[in-house]
Amino acid sequence: MYFSILVPVYNVERYLHQCIDSIMQQTKQNFELILVNDGSRDKSGEICEEYRSKYPDQITVIHQENRGLLLTRRTAIARARGDFVIFVDSDDYLRGDALEVIEQAINRYEADLVLYKYARVTDEGRVTESKAEFFHGEVFTKDNKKRVYERIMEGALNSLCIKAVKLNLIDVERDYSVMSHVSDGEDLLQSLPMLTYAERIVYLDEALYFYRYNTASIMHTFNPGKVESIITVESQLMQYMVKWGMDDAHGWELLYNHRLQLIQAVIWQIVLATELSDGERMRYLHELSGEPFFVEAYDGATDPVLKPVWRLVMLLMRKGRIKTINMLIKAYQALPYRKTKK
């Protein structure tokens, strides 16, 4: 069995050594590593070349002009030669025996797709494992795969980085360039065909992937293209919902709640965007309140899975009470515990 490990690289010189070392020091060495430098402006490209010189038989380095994460991953996929593909982001890293554990699971359960847990790591070294979605070693086939689809529609298991996928499950020939604008949800976008065509999926209750979470590096800015990205991905999810036989009342309830959670994230991003004036913030919220994507979800969800405060915010959004929302935002921002200590 041979693995292709795909790593998109962009301006991560601080973390790239740890990422690549975690791969090259795996207890199983039956893999190729494909690094795609997506127009980095720091020393990431040089670091990639250093490792290629050290491991010329295992590492391929591709340099390209900046194309974004979605198309960078597609570049790597097109070069993959392994039986299975593993995705790693360049500021994250793998557990030392990840490949060994994954290979054992593939052989034991005859799986063509392996799901596993991740652990969130802060720069201070705090590690928090994600919760288990299923039992360890639980296998999903056409008879019970709907349970996996339900979790996908609830917003779980979306990341490519918690999946080892048989190469022939990936839609290698598909042209994703028409979706190059997608900056949010690209993992889900590419996961949908893999999960659909997998005949045997196994879940491992083990954290094999370490996801770096640095609150200090989170930019409090608003990306106006976020909503368009979400709508594009959700339109694809709707198509697969039909393929999965989930276009019933239960399926639509899951979809609408998923949308409301995404809308919540957009609102929160607008709230935290320090570069926005009050007028700009109100304009974005007003546009969002009239977006059919939101209106359909709010009106369609019979039991929104939202905390009380967010139910109130969504109600105000639906009624167009943007000024009231802005007042709540100002009150929130004035809370003493949010003030930066000198």
mmCIF file of C-alpha atoms in Angstrom:
data_model
loop_
_atom_site.group_PDB
_atom_site.id
_atom_site.type_symbol
_atom_site.label_atom_id
_atom_site.label_comp_id
_atom_site.label_asym_id
_atom_site.label_seq_id
_atom_site.Cartn_x
_atom_site.Cartn_y
_atom_site.Cartn_z
ATOM 1 C CA MET A 1 0.000 0.000 0.000
ATOM 2 C CA TYR A 2 1.298 3.421 -0.984
ATOM 3 C CA PHE A 3 0.120 6.818 0.283
ATOM 4 C CA SER A 4 0.180 10.263 -1.284
ATOM 5 C CA ILE A 5 0.356 13.004 1.342
ATOM 6 C CA LEU A 6 -0.701 16.364 -0.076
ATOM 7 C CA VAL A 7 0.308 19.648 1.560
ATOM 8 C CA PRO A 8 -0.697 23.072 0.184
ATOM 9 C CA VAL A 9 1.837 25.673 1.351
ATOM 10 C CA TYR A 10 1.289 29.395 1.767
ATOM 11 C CA ASN A 11 3.286 31.743 4.017
ATOM 12 C CA VAL A 12 3.841 29.269 6.857
ATOM 13 C CA GLU A 13 7.598 29.430 7.407
ATOM 14 C CA ARG A 14 7.041 29.442 11.174
ATOM 15 C CA TYR A 15 5.299 26.055 11.213
ATOM 16 C CA LEU A 16 6.380 24.301 8.023
ATOM 17 C CA HIS A 17 9.354 22.460 9.522
ATOM 18 C CA GLN A 18 7.180 20.797 12.156
ATOM 19 C CA CYS A 19 4.589 19.860 9.551
ATOM 20 C CA ILE A 20 7.058 18.219 7.159
ATOM 21 C CA ASP A 21 9.075 16.589 9.952
ATOM 22 C CA SER A 22 5.919 14.957 11.317
ATOM 23 C CA ILE A 23 5.409 13.380 7.895
ATOM 24 C CA MET A 24 8.985 12.380 7.114
ATOM 25 C CA GLN A 25 9.411 10.792 10.556
ATOM 26 C CA GLN A 26 6.370 8.521 10.279
ATOM 27 C CA THR A 27 6.802 4.960 11.540
ATOM 28 C CA LYS A 28 5.690 3.790 8.065
ATOM 29 C CA GLN A 29 7.615 5.168 5.099
ATOM 30 C CA ASN A 30 5.451 3.901 2.232
ATOM 31 C CA PHE A 31 4.452 7.333 0.942
ATOM 32 C CA GLU A 32 5.202 10.250 -1.327
ATOM 33 C CA LEU A 33 4.904 13.839 -0.133
ATOM 34 C CA ILE A 34 3.671 16.492 -2.555
ATOM 35 C CA LEU A 35 4.244 20.094 -1.468
ATOM 36 C CA VAL A 36 2.531 22.803 -3.527
ATOM 37 C CA ASN A 37 3.874 26.276 -2.817
ATOM 38 C CA ASP A 38 0.979 28.594 -3.636
ATOM 39 C CA GLY A 39 2.951 31.770 -4.307
ATOM 40 C CA SER A 40 4.284 32.205 -0.767
ATOM 41 C CA ARG A 41 5.951 35.548 -0.063
ATOM 42 C CA ASP A 42 8.002 34.307 2.887
ATOM 43 C CA LYS A 43 10.633 31.555 3.002
ATOM 44 C CA SER A 44 8.144 28.687 2.694
ATOM 45 C CA GLY A 45 9.239 27.900 -0.871
ATOM 46 C CA GLU A 46 12.892 27.725 0.188
ATOM 47 C CA ILE A 47 12.022 25.393 3.050
ATOM 48 C CA CYS A 48 10.189 23.097 0.630
ATOM 49 C CA GLU A 49 13.277 22.952 -1.581
ATOM 50 C CA GLU A 50 15.498 22.151 1.407
ATOM 51 C CA TYR A 51 13.394 19.101 2.165
ATOM 52 C CA ARG A 52 13.263 18.031 -1.477
ATOM 53 C CA SER A 53 17.077 18.074 -1.529
ATOM 54 C CA LYS A 54 17.143 15.947 1.607
ATOM 55 C CA TYR A 55 14.480 13.449 0.445
ATOM 56 C CA PRO A 56 14.605 13.524 -3.383
ATOM 57 C CA ASP A 57 12.964 10.108 -3.768
ATOM 58 C CA GLN A 58 9.939 10.928 -1.627
ATOM 59 C CA ILE A 59 9.233 14.635 -1.967
ATOM 60 C CA THR A 60 7.851 16.500 -4.968
ATOM 61 C CA VAL A 61 7.714 20.301 -4.826
ATOM 62 C CA ILE A 62 5.516 22.367 -7.123
ATOM 63 C CA HIS A 63 5.725 26.160 -7.248
ATOM 64 C CA GLN A 64 2.815 28.143 -8.667
ATOM 65 C CA GLU A 65 1.355 31.634 -8.612
ATOM 66 C CA ASN A 66 -1.220 32.141 -5.896
ATOM 67 C CA ARG A 67 -4.465 30.338 -6.787
ATOM 68 C CA GLY A 68 -6.064 29.761 -3.398
ATOM 69 C CA LEU A 69 -6.469 26.650 -1.282
ATOM 70 C CA LEU A 70 -9.090 24.896 -3.411
ATOM 71 C CA LEU A 71 -7.120 24.964 -6.670
ATOM 72 C CA THR A 72 -3.821 24.334 -4.881
ATOM 73 C CA ARG A 73 -5.204 21.087 -3.507
ATOM 74 C CA ARG A 74 -6.412 20.181 -6.999
ATOM 75 C CA THR A 75 -2.868 20.723 -8.296
ATOM 76 C CA ALA A 76 -1.578 18.264 -5.707
ATOM 77 C CA ILE A 77 -4.335 15.721 -6.392
ATOM 78 C CA ALA A 78 -3.474 15.710 -10.100
ATOM 79 C CA ARG A 79 0.079 14.590 -9.242
ATOM 80 C CA ALA A 80 -0.862 11.931 -6.682
ATOM 81 C CA ARG A 81 0.252 8.349 -7.439
ATOM 82 C CA GLY A 82 -0.672 6.610 -4.199
ATOM 83 C CA ASP A 83 -3.388 4.079 -3.501
ATOM 84 C CA PHE A 84 -4.706 6.388 -0.777
ATOM 85 C CA VAL A 85 -4.517 10.154 -0.340
ATOM 86 C CA ILE A 86 -4.028 12.022 2.943
ATOM 87 C CA PHE A 87 -4.457 15.782 3.287
ATOM 88 C CA VAL A 88 -2.383 17.895 5.670
ATOM 89 C CA ASP A 89 -2.445 21.676 6.045
ATOM 90 C CA SER A 90 1.002 23.223 6.213
ATOM 91 C CA ASP A 91 0.653 24.699 9.713
ATOM 92 C CA ASP A 92 -0.624 21.410 11.176
ATOM 93 C CA TYR A 93 1.025 18.031 11.745
ATOM 94 C CA LEU A 94 0.411 14.281 12.005
ATOM 95 C CA ARG A 95 0.800 11.912 14.917
ATOM 96 C CA GLY A 96 4.004 9.918 14.546
ATOM 97 C CA ASP A 97 2.258 6.622 13.774
ATOM 98 C CA ALA A 98 -0.678 8.042 11.795
ATOM 99 C CA LEU A 99 0.116 6.196 8.555
ATOM 100 C CA GLU A 100 0.656 2.930 10.385
ATOM 101 C CA VAL A 101 -2.689 3.190 12.189
ATOM 102 C CA ILE A 102 -4.507 4.169 8.989
ATOM 103 C CA GLU A 103 -2.969 1.304 7.004
ATOM 104 C CA GLN A 104 -3.941 -1.192 9.690
ATOM 105 C CA ALA A 105 -7.517 0.111 9.624
ATOM 106 C CA ILE A 106 -7.715 -0.110 5.828
ATOM 107 C CA ASN A 107 -6.555 -3.718 5.889
ATOM 108 C CA ARG A 108 -8.594 -4.808 8.893
ATOM 109 C CA TYR A 109 -11.897 -3.239 7.830
ATOM 110 C CA GLU A 110 -11.374 -3.394 4.039
ATOM 111 C CA ALA A 111 -12.115 0.318 3.977
ATOM 112 C CA ASP A 112 -11.777 2.671 1.048
ATOM 113 C CA LEU A 113 -12.194 5.751 3.261
ATOM 114 C CA VAL A 114 -10.970 6.225 6.835
ATOM 115 C CA LEU A 115 -12.277 8.935 9.165
ATOM 116 C CA TYR A 116 -10.363 9.874 12.305
ATOM 117 C CA LYS A 117 -10.349 12.490 15.042
ATOM 118 C CA TYR A 118 -8.217 15.605 15.279
ATOM 119 C CA ALA A 119 -6.727 17.426 18.239
ATOM 120 C CA ARG A 120 -6.672 21.206 18.499
ATOM 121 C CA VAL A 121 -3.312 22.628 19.569
ATOM 122 C CA THR A 122 -2.644 26.180 20.715
ATOM 123 C CA ASP A 123 0.712 27.932 20.442
ATOM 124 C CA GLU A 124 0.905 27.617 24.228
ATOM 125 C CA GLY A 125 0.853 23.834 23.848
ATOM 126 C CA ARG A 126 -2.679 23.120 25.062
ATOM 127 C CA VAL A 127 -4.136 20.077 23.313
ATOM 128 C CA THR A 128 -7.865 19.362 23.082
ATOM 129 C CA GLU A 129 -9.165 16.318 21.233
ATOM 130 C CA SER A 130 -12.299 16.563 19.128
ATOM 131 C CA LYS A 131 -15.259 14.591 20.395
ATOM 132 C CA ALA A 132 -15.926 11.127 19.038
ATOM 133 C CA GLU A 133 -18.550 11.043 16.298
ATOM 134 C CA PHE A 134 -19.032 7.260 16.289
ATOM 135 C CA PHE A 135 -17.671 4.142 17.976
ATOM 136 C CA HIS A 136 -14.080 3.160 17.261
ATOM 137 C CA GLY A 137 -13.966 0.742 14.338
ATOM 138 C CA GLU A 138 -17.552 1.419 13.298
ATOM 139 C CA VAL A 139 -18.017 0.609 9.611
ATOM 140 C CA PHE A 140 -20.476 2.319 7.283
ATOM 141 C CA THR A 141 -21.753 0.812 4.048
ATOM 142 C CA LYS A 142 -24.744 1.569 1.831
ATOM 143 C CA ASP A 143 -27.034 0.137 4.528
ATOM 144 C CA ASN A 144 -26.077 2.623 7.253
ATOM 145 C CA LYS A 145 -24.044 5.361 5.537
ATOM 146 C CA LYS A 146 -26.947 7.757 6.047
ATOM 147 C CA ARG A 147 -25.631 8.309 9.585
ATOM 148 C CA VAL A 148 -22.431 9.755 8.123
ATOM 149 C CA TYR A 149 -24.440 11.951 5.757
ATOM 150 C CA GLU A 150 -26.493 13.265 8.676
ATOM 151 C CA ARG A 151 -23.366 14.325 10.539
ATOM 152 C CA ILE A 152 -22.071 16.028 7.395
ATOM 153 C CA MET A 153 -25.304 18.003 7.123
ATOM 154 C CA GLU A 154 -24.984 18.937 10.782
ATOM 155 C CA GLY A 155 -21.587 20.488 10.075
ATOM 156 C CA ALA A 156 -19.334 17.679 11.319
ATOM 157 C CA LEU A 157 -16.692 15.573 9.514
ATOM 158 C CA ASN A 158 -16.268 18.200 6.795
ATOM 159 C CA SER A 159 -12.489 18.612 6.933
ATOM 160 C CA LEU A 160 -10.383 16.824 4.329
ATOM 161 C CA CYS A 161 -7.628 16.562 6.924
ATOM 162 C CA ILE A 162 -9.463 13.896 8.931
ATOM 163 C CA LYS A 163 -9.868 11.583 5.943
ATOM 164 C CA ALA A 164 -7.666 9.015 4.238
ATOM 165 C CA VAL A 165 -9.272 8.439 0.849
ATOM 166 C CA LYS A 166 -8.746 5.872 -1.868
ATOM 167 C CA LEU A 167 -7.493 7.769 -4.901
ATOM 168 C CA ASN A 168 -10.163 6.391 -7.224
ATOM 169 C CA LEU A 169 -12.875 7.997 -5.048
ATOM 170 C CA ILE A 170 -11.573 11.474 -5.857
ATOM 171 C CA ASP A 171 -13.058 13.268 -8.854
ATOM 172 C CA VAL A 172 -9.585 13.943 -10.247
ATOM 173 C CA GLU A 173 -10.807 15.011 -13.686
ATOM 174 C CA ARG A 174 -13.391 17.508 -12.468
ATOM 175 C CA ASP A 175 -12.658 21.153 -13.274
ATOM 176 C CA TYR A 176 -13.010 23.160 -10.073
ATOM 177 C CA SER A 177 -11.775 26.406 -11.624
ATOM 178 C CA VAL A 178 -15.365 27.679 -11.924
ATOM 179 C CA MET A 179 -15.478 27.489 -8.117
ATOM 180 C CA SER A 180 -12.143 29.207 -7.547
ATOM 181 C CA HIS A 181 -13.964 31.932 -5.590
ATOM 182 C CA VAL A 182 -14.807 29.444 -2.827
ATOM 183 C CA SER A 183 -12.779 30.383 0.237
ATOM 184 C CA ASP A 184 -15.070 28.873 2.875
ATOM 185 C CA GLY A 185 -16.303 25.297 2.736
ATOM 186 C CA GLU A 186 -13.899 23.984 0.115
ATOM 187 C CA ASP A 187 -13.210 20.930 2.281
ATOM 188 C CA LEU A 188 -16.890 19.992 2.271
ATOM 189 C CA LEU A 189 -17.114 20.732 -1.446
ATOM 190 C CA GLN A 190 -14.434 18.143 -2.224
ATOM 191 C CA SER A 191 -15.544 15.667 0.449
ATOM 192 C CA LEU A 192 -19.035 15.192 -0.990
ATOM 193 C CA PRO A 193 -18.115 12.893 -3.928
ATOM 194 C CA MET A 194 -15.622 10.938 -1.812
ATOM 195 C CA LEU A 195 -18.180 10.132 0.861
ATOM 196 C CA THR A 196 -20.849 9.371 -1.730
ATOM 197 C CA TYR A 197 -18.837 6.838 -3.715
ATOM 198 C CA ALA A 198 -17.038 5.173 -0.792
ATOM 199 C CA GLU A 199 -18.342 1.627 -0.305
ATOM 200 C CA ARG A 200 -16.817 1.041 3.134
ATOM 201 C CA ILE A 201 -16.070 3.880 5.550
ATOM 202 C CA VAL A 202 -14.458 3.172 8.911
ATOM 203 C CA TYR A 203 -14.266 5.581 11.837
ATOM 204 C CA LEU A 204 -11.290 5.633 14.214
ATOM 205 C CA ASP A 205 -11.718 7.148 17.659
ATOM 206 C CA GLU A 206 -8.091 8.278 17.640
ATOM 207 C CA ALA A 207 -6.654 11.763 17.157
ATOM 208 C CA LEU A 208 -4.162 11.286 14.324
ATOM 209 C CA TYR A 209 -4.179 14.881 13.107
ATOM 210 C CA PHE A 210 -3.106 17.971 15.057
ATOM 211 C CA TYR A 211 -4.803 21.202 14.048
ATOM 212 C CA ARG A 212 -3.094 24.422 15.082
ATOM 213 C CA TYR A 213 -5.402 26.980 16.630
ATOM 214 C CA ASN A 214 -3.925 30.369 17.440
ATOM 215 C CA THR A 215 -6.453 32.903 18.726
ATOM 216 C CA ALA A 216 -3.900 35.704 18.520
ATOM 217 C CA SER A 217 -3.536 35.203 14.767
ATOM 218 C CA ILE A 218 -7.245 35.317 13.957
ATOM 219 C CA MET A 219 -7.886 38.444 11.903
ATOM 220 C CA HIS A 220 -10.993 40.361 12.918
ATOM 221 C CA THR A 221 -11.886 41.230 9.351
ATOM 222 C CA PHE A 222 -14.929 40.543 7.231
ATOM 223 C CA ASN A 223 -14.618 38.791 3.892
ATOM 224 C CA PRO A 224 -17.563 39.915 1.713
ATOM 225 C CA GLY A 225 -17.052 36.831 -0.462
ATOM 226 C CA LYS A 226 -17.817 34.492 2.433
ATOM 227 C CA VAL A 227 -21.560 34.440 1.742
ATOM 228 C CA GLU A 228 -21.057 33.675 -1.959
ATOM 229 C CA SER A 229 -18.709 30.819 -1.019
ATOM 230 C CA ILE A 230 -21.243 29.373 1.398
ATOM 231 C CA ILE A 231 -24.056 29.565 -1.148
ATOM 232 C CA THR A 232 -21.935 27.781 -3.775
ATOM 233 C CA VAL A 233 -21.038 24.942 -1.414
ATOM 234 C CA GLU A 234 -24.577 24.624 -0.056
ATOM 235 C CA SER A 235 -25.963 24.349 -3.595
ATOM 236 C CA GLN A 236 -23.670 21.357 -4.116
ATOM 237 C CA LEU A 237 -24.729 19.889 -0.772
ATOM 238 C CA MET A 238 -28.374 20.138 -1.845
ATOM 239 C CA GLN A 239 -27.619 18.119 -4.983
ATOM 240 C CA TYR A 240 -25.939 15.396 -2.954
ATOM 241 C CA MET A 241 -28.767 15.452 -0.433
ATOM 242 C CA VAL A 242 -31.025 14.265 -3.251
ATOM 243 C CA LYS A 243 -28.512 11.577 -4.286
ATOM 244 C CA TRP A 244 -28.401 10.376 -0.682
ATOM 245 C CA GLY A 245 -32.193 10.047 -0.559
ATOM 246 C CA MET A 246 -32.377 12.688 2.170
ATOM 247 C CA ASP A 247 -34.608 15.222 0.420
ATOM 248 C CA ASP A 248 -37.339 14.636 2.995
ATOM 249 C CA ALA A 249 -38.566 16.685 5.958
ATOM 250 C CA HIS A 250 -35.736 15.451 8.191
ATOM 251 C CA GLY A 251 -33.104 16.203 5.561
ATOM 252 C CA TRP A 252 -34.382 19.716 4.946
ATOM 253 C CA GLU A 253 -34.471 20.415 8.683
ATOM 254 C CA LEU A 254 -30.812 19.390 8.901
ATOM 255 C CA LEU A 255 -29.943 21.560 5.906
ATOM 256 C CA TYR A 256 -31.761 24.634 7.208
ATOM 257 C CA ASN A 257 -30.094 24.327 10.603
ATOM 258 C CA HIS A 258 -26.730 23.930 8.902
ATOM 259 C CA ARG A 259 -27.383 27.146 6.989
ATOM 260 C CA LEU A 260 -28.352 29.024 10.150
ATOM 261 C CA GLN A 261 -25.099 27.959 11.802
ATOM 262 C CA LEU A 262 -23.187 29.274 8.786
ATOM 263 C CA ILE A 263 -25.146 32.529 8.875
ATOM 264 C CA GLN A 264 -24.323 32.813 12.570
ATOM 265 C CA ALA A 265 -20.623 32.572 11.692
ATOM 266 C CA VAL A 266 -21.024 35.323 9.076
ATOM 267 C CA ILE A 267 -22.812 37.614 11.536
ATOM 268 C CA TRP A 268 -20.115 36.973 14.125
ATOM 269 C CA GLN A 269 -17.434 37.846 11.582
ATOM 270 C CA ILE A 270 -19.212 41.119 10.825
ATOM 271 C CA VAL A 271 -19.487 41.834 14.556
ATOM 272 C CA LEU A 272 -15.769 41.283 15.139
ATOM 273 C CA ALA A 273 -14.618 43.134 12.017
ATOM 274 C CA THR A 274 -12.725 46.031 13.552
ATOM 275 C CA GLU A 275 -12.184 47.712 10.184
ATOM 276 C CA LEU A 276 -15.922 48.217 9.566
ATOM 277 C CA SER A 277 -17.686 51.466 10.377
ATOM 278 C CA ASP A 278 -21.169 51.378 11.892
ATOM 279 C CA GLY A 279 -22.604 52.225 8.493
ATOM 280 C CA GLU A 280 -20.724 49.430 6.744
ATOM 281 C CA ARG A 281 -21.661 46.932 9.438
ATOM 282 C CA MET A 282 -25.340 47.828 9.147
ATOM 283 C CA ARG A 283 -25.186 47.636 5.355
ATOM 284 C CA TYR A 284 -23.710 44.131 5.399
ATOM 285 C CA LEU A 285 -26.241 42.961 7.979
ATOM 286 C CA HIS A 286 -29.080 44.482 5.960
ATOM 287 C CA GLU A 287 -27.910 42.714 2.792
ATOM 288 C CA LEU A 288 -27.631 39.452 4.691
ATOM 289 C CA SER A 289 -31.127 39.811 6.171
ATOM 290 C CA GLY A 290 -32.624 39.907 2.680
ATOM 291 C CA GLU A 291 -30.482 37.097 1.262
ATOM 292 C CA PRO A 292 -32.818 34.264 0.095
ATOM 293 C CA PHE A 293 -30.270 31.797 1.458
ATOM 294 C CA PHE A 294 -30.999 33.127 4.969
ATOM 295 C CA VAL A 295 -34.725 33.788 4.556
ATOM 296 C CA GLU A 296 -35.439 30.273 3.295
ATOM 297 C CA ALA A 297 -33.464 28.688 6.131
ATOM 298 C CA TYR A 298 -35.034 30.818 8.868
ATOM 299 C CA ASP A 299 -38.575 30.294 7.601
ATOM 300 C CA GLY A 300 -37.999 26.596 6.908
ATOM 301 C CA ALA A 301 -36.342 25.491 10.159
ATOM 302 C CA THR A 302 -39.037 24.247 12.539
ATOM 303 C CA ASP A 303 -36.656 23.807 15.483
ATOM 304 C CA PRO A 304 -33.507 25.938 15.062
ATOM 305 C CA VAL A 305 -30.515 24.465 16.884
ATOM 306 C CA LEU A 306 -29.341 27.831 18.197
ATOM 307 C CA LYS A 307 -28.636 29.287 21.609
ATOM 308 C CA PRO A 308 -31.330 31.710 22.871
ATOM 309 C CA VAL A 309 -29.267 34.818 22.134
ATOM 310 C CA TRP A 310 -28.753 33.690 18.541
ATOM 311 C CA ARG A 311 -32.432 32.887 18.144
ATOM 312 C CA LEU A 312 -33.080 36.508 19.104
ATOM 313 C CA VAL A 313 -30.477 37.805 16.651
ATOM 314 C CA MET A 314 -31.922 35.687 13.827
ATOM 315 C CA LEU A 315 -35.442 36.907 14.630
ATOM 316 C CA LEU A 316 -34.277 40.518 14.508
ATOM 317 C CA MET A 317 -32.477 39.798 11.231
ATOM 318 C CA ARG A 318 -35.603 38.286 9.719
ATOM 319 C CA LYS A 319 -37.671 41.309 10.763
ATOM 320 C CA GLY A 320 -35.053 43.699 9.401
ATOM 321 C CA ARG A 321 -34.329 45.217 12.815
ATOM 322 C CA ILE A 322 -30.733 45.956 11.910
ATOM 323 C CA LYS A 323 -30.427 49.039 14.128
ATOM 324 C CA THR A 324 -31.437 46.951 17.132
ATOM 325 C CA ILE A 325 -28.811 44.346 16.254
ATOM 326 C CA ASN A 326 -26.206 47.089 15.937
ATOM 327 C CA MET A 327 -27.156 48.383 19.400
ATOM 328 C CA LEU A 328 -26.707 44.877 20.806
ATOM 329 C CA ILE A 329 -23.313 44.685 19.118
ATOM 330 C CA LYS A 330 -22.228 47.965 20.685
ATOM 331 C CA ALA A 331 -23.404 46.768 24.089
ATOM 332 C CA TYR A 332 -21.441 43.554 23.647
ATOM 333 C CA GLN A 333 -18.298 45.395 22.596
ATOM 334 C CA ALA A 334 -18.562 47.635 25.665
ATOM 335 C CA LEU A 335 -18.546 44.732 28.120
ATOM 336 C CA PRO A 336 -15.631 45.141 30.590
ATOM 337 C CA TYR A 337 -14.223 41.636 30.074
ATOM 338 C CA ARG A 338 -13.715 42.337 26.374
ATOM 339 C CA LYS A 339 -11.440 45.315 26.966
ATOM 340 C CA THR A 340 -7.789 44.681 26.292
ATOM 341 C CA LYS A 341 -5.603 44.824 29.384
ATOM 342 C CA LYS A 342 -2.830 47.400 29.273
#
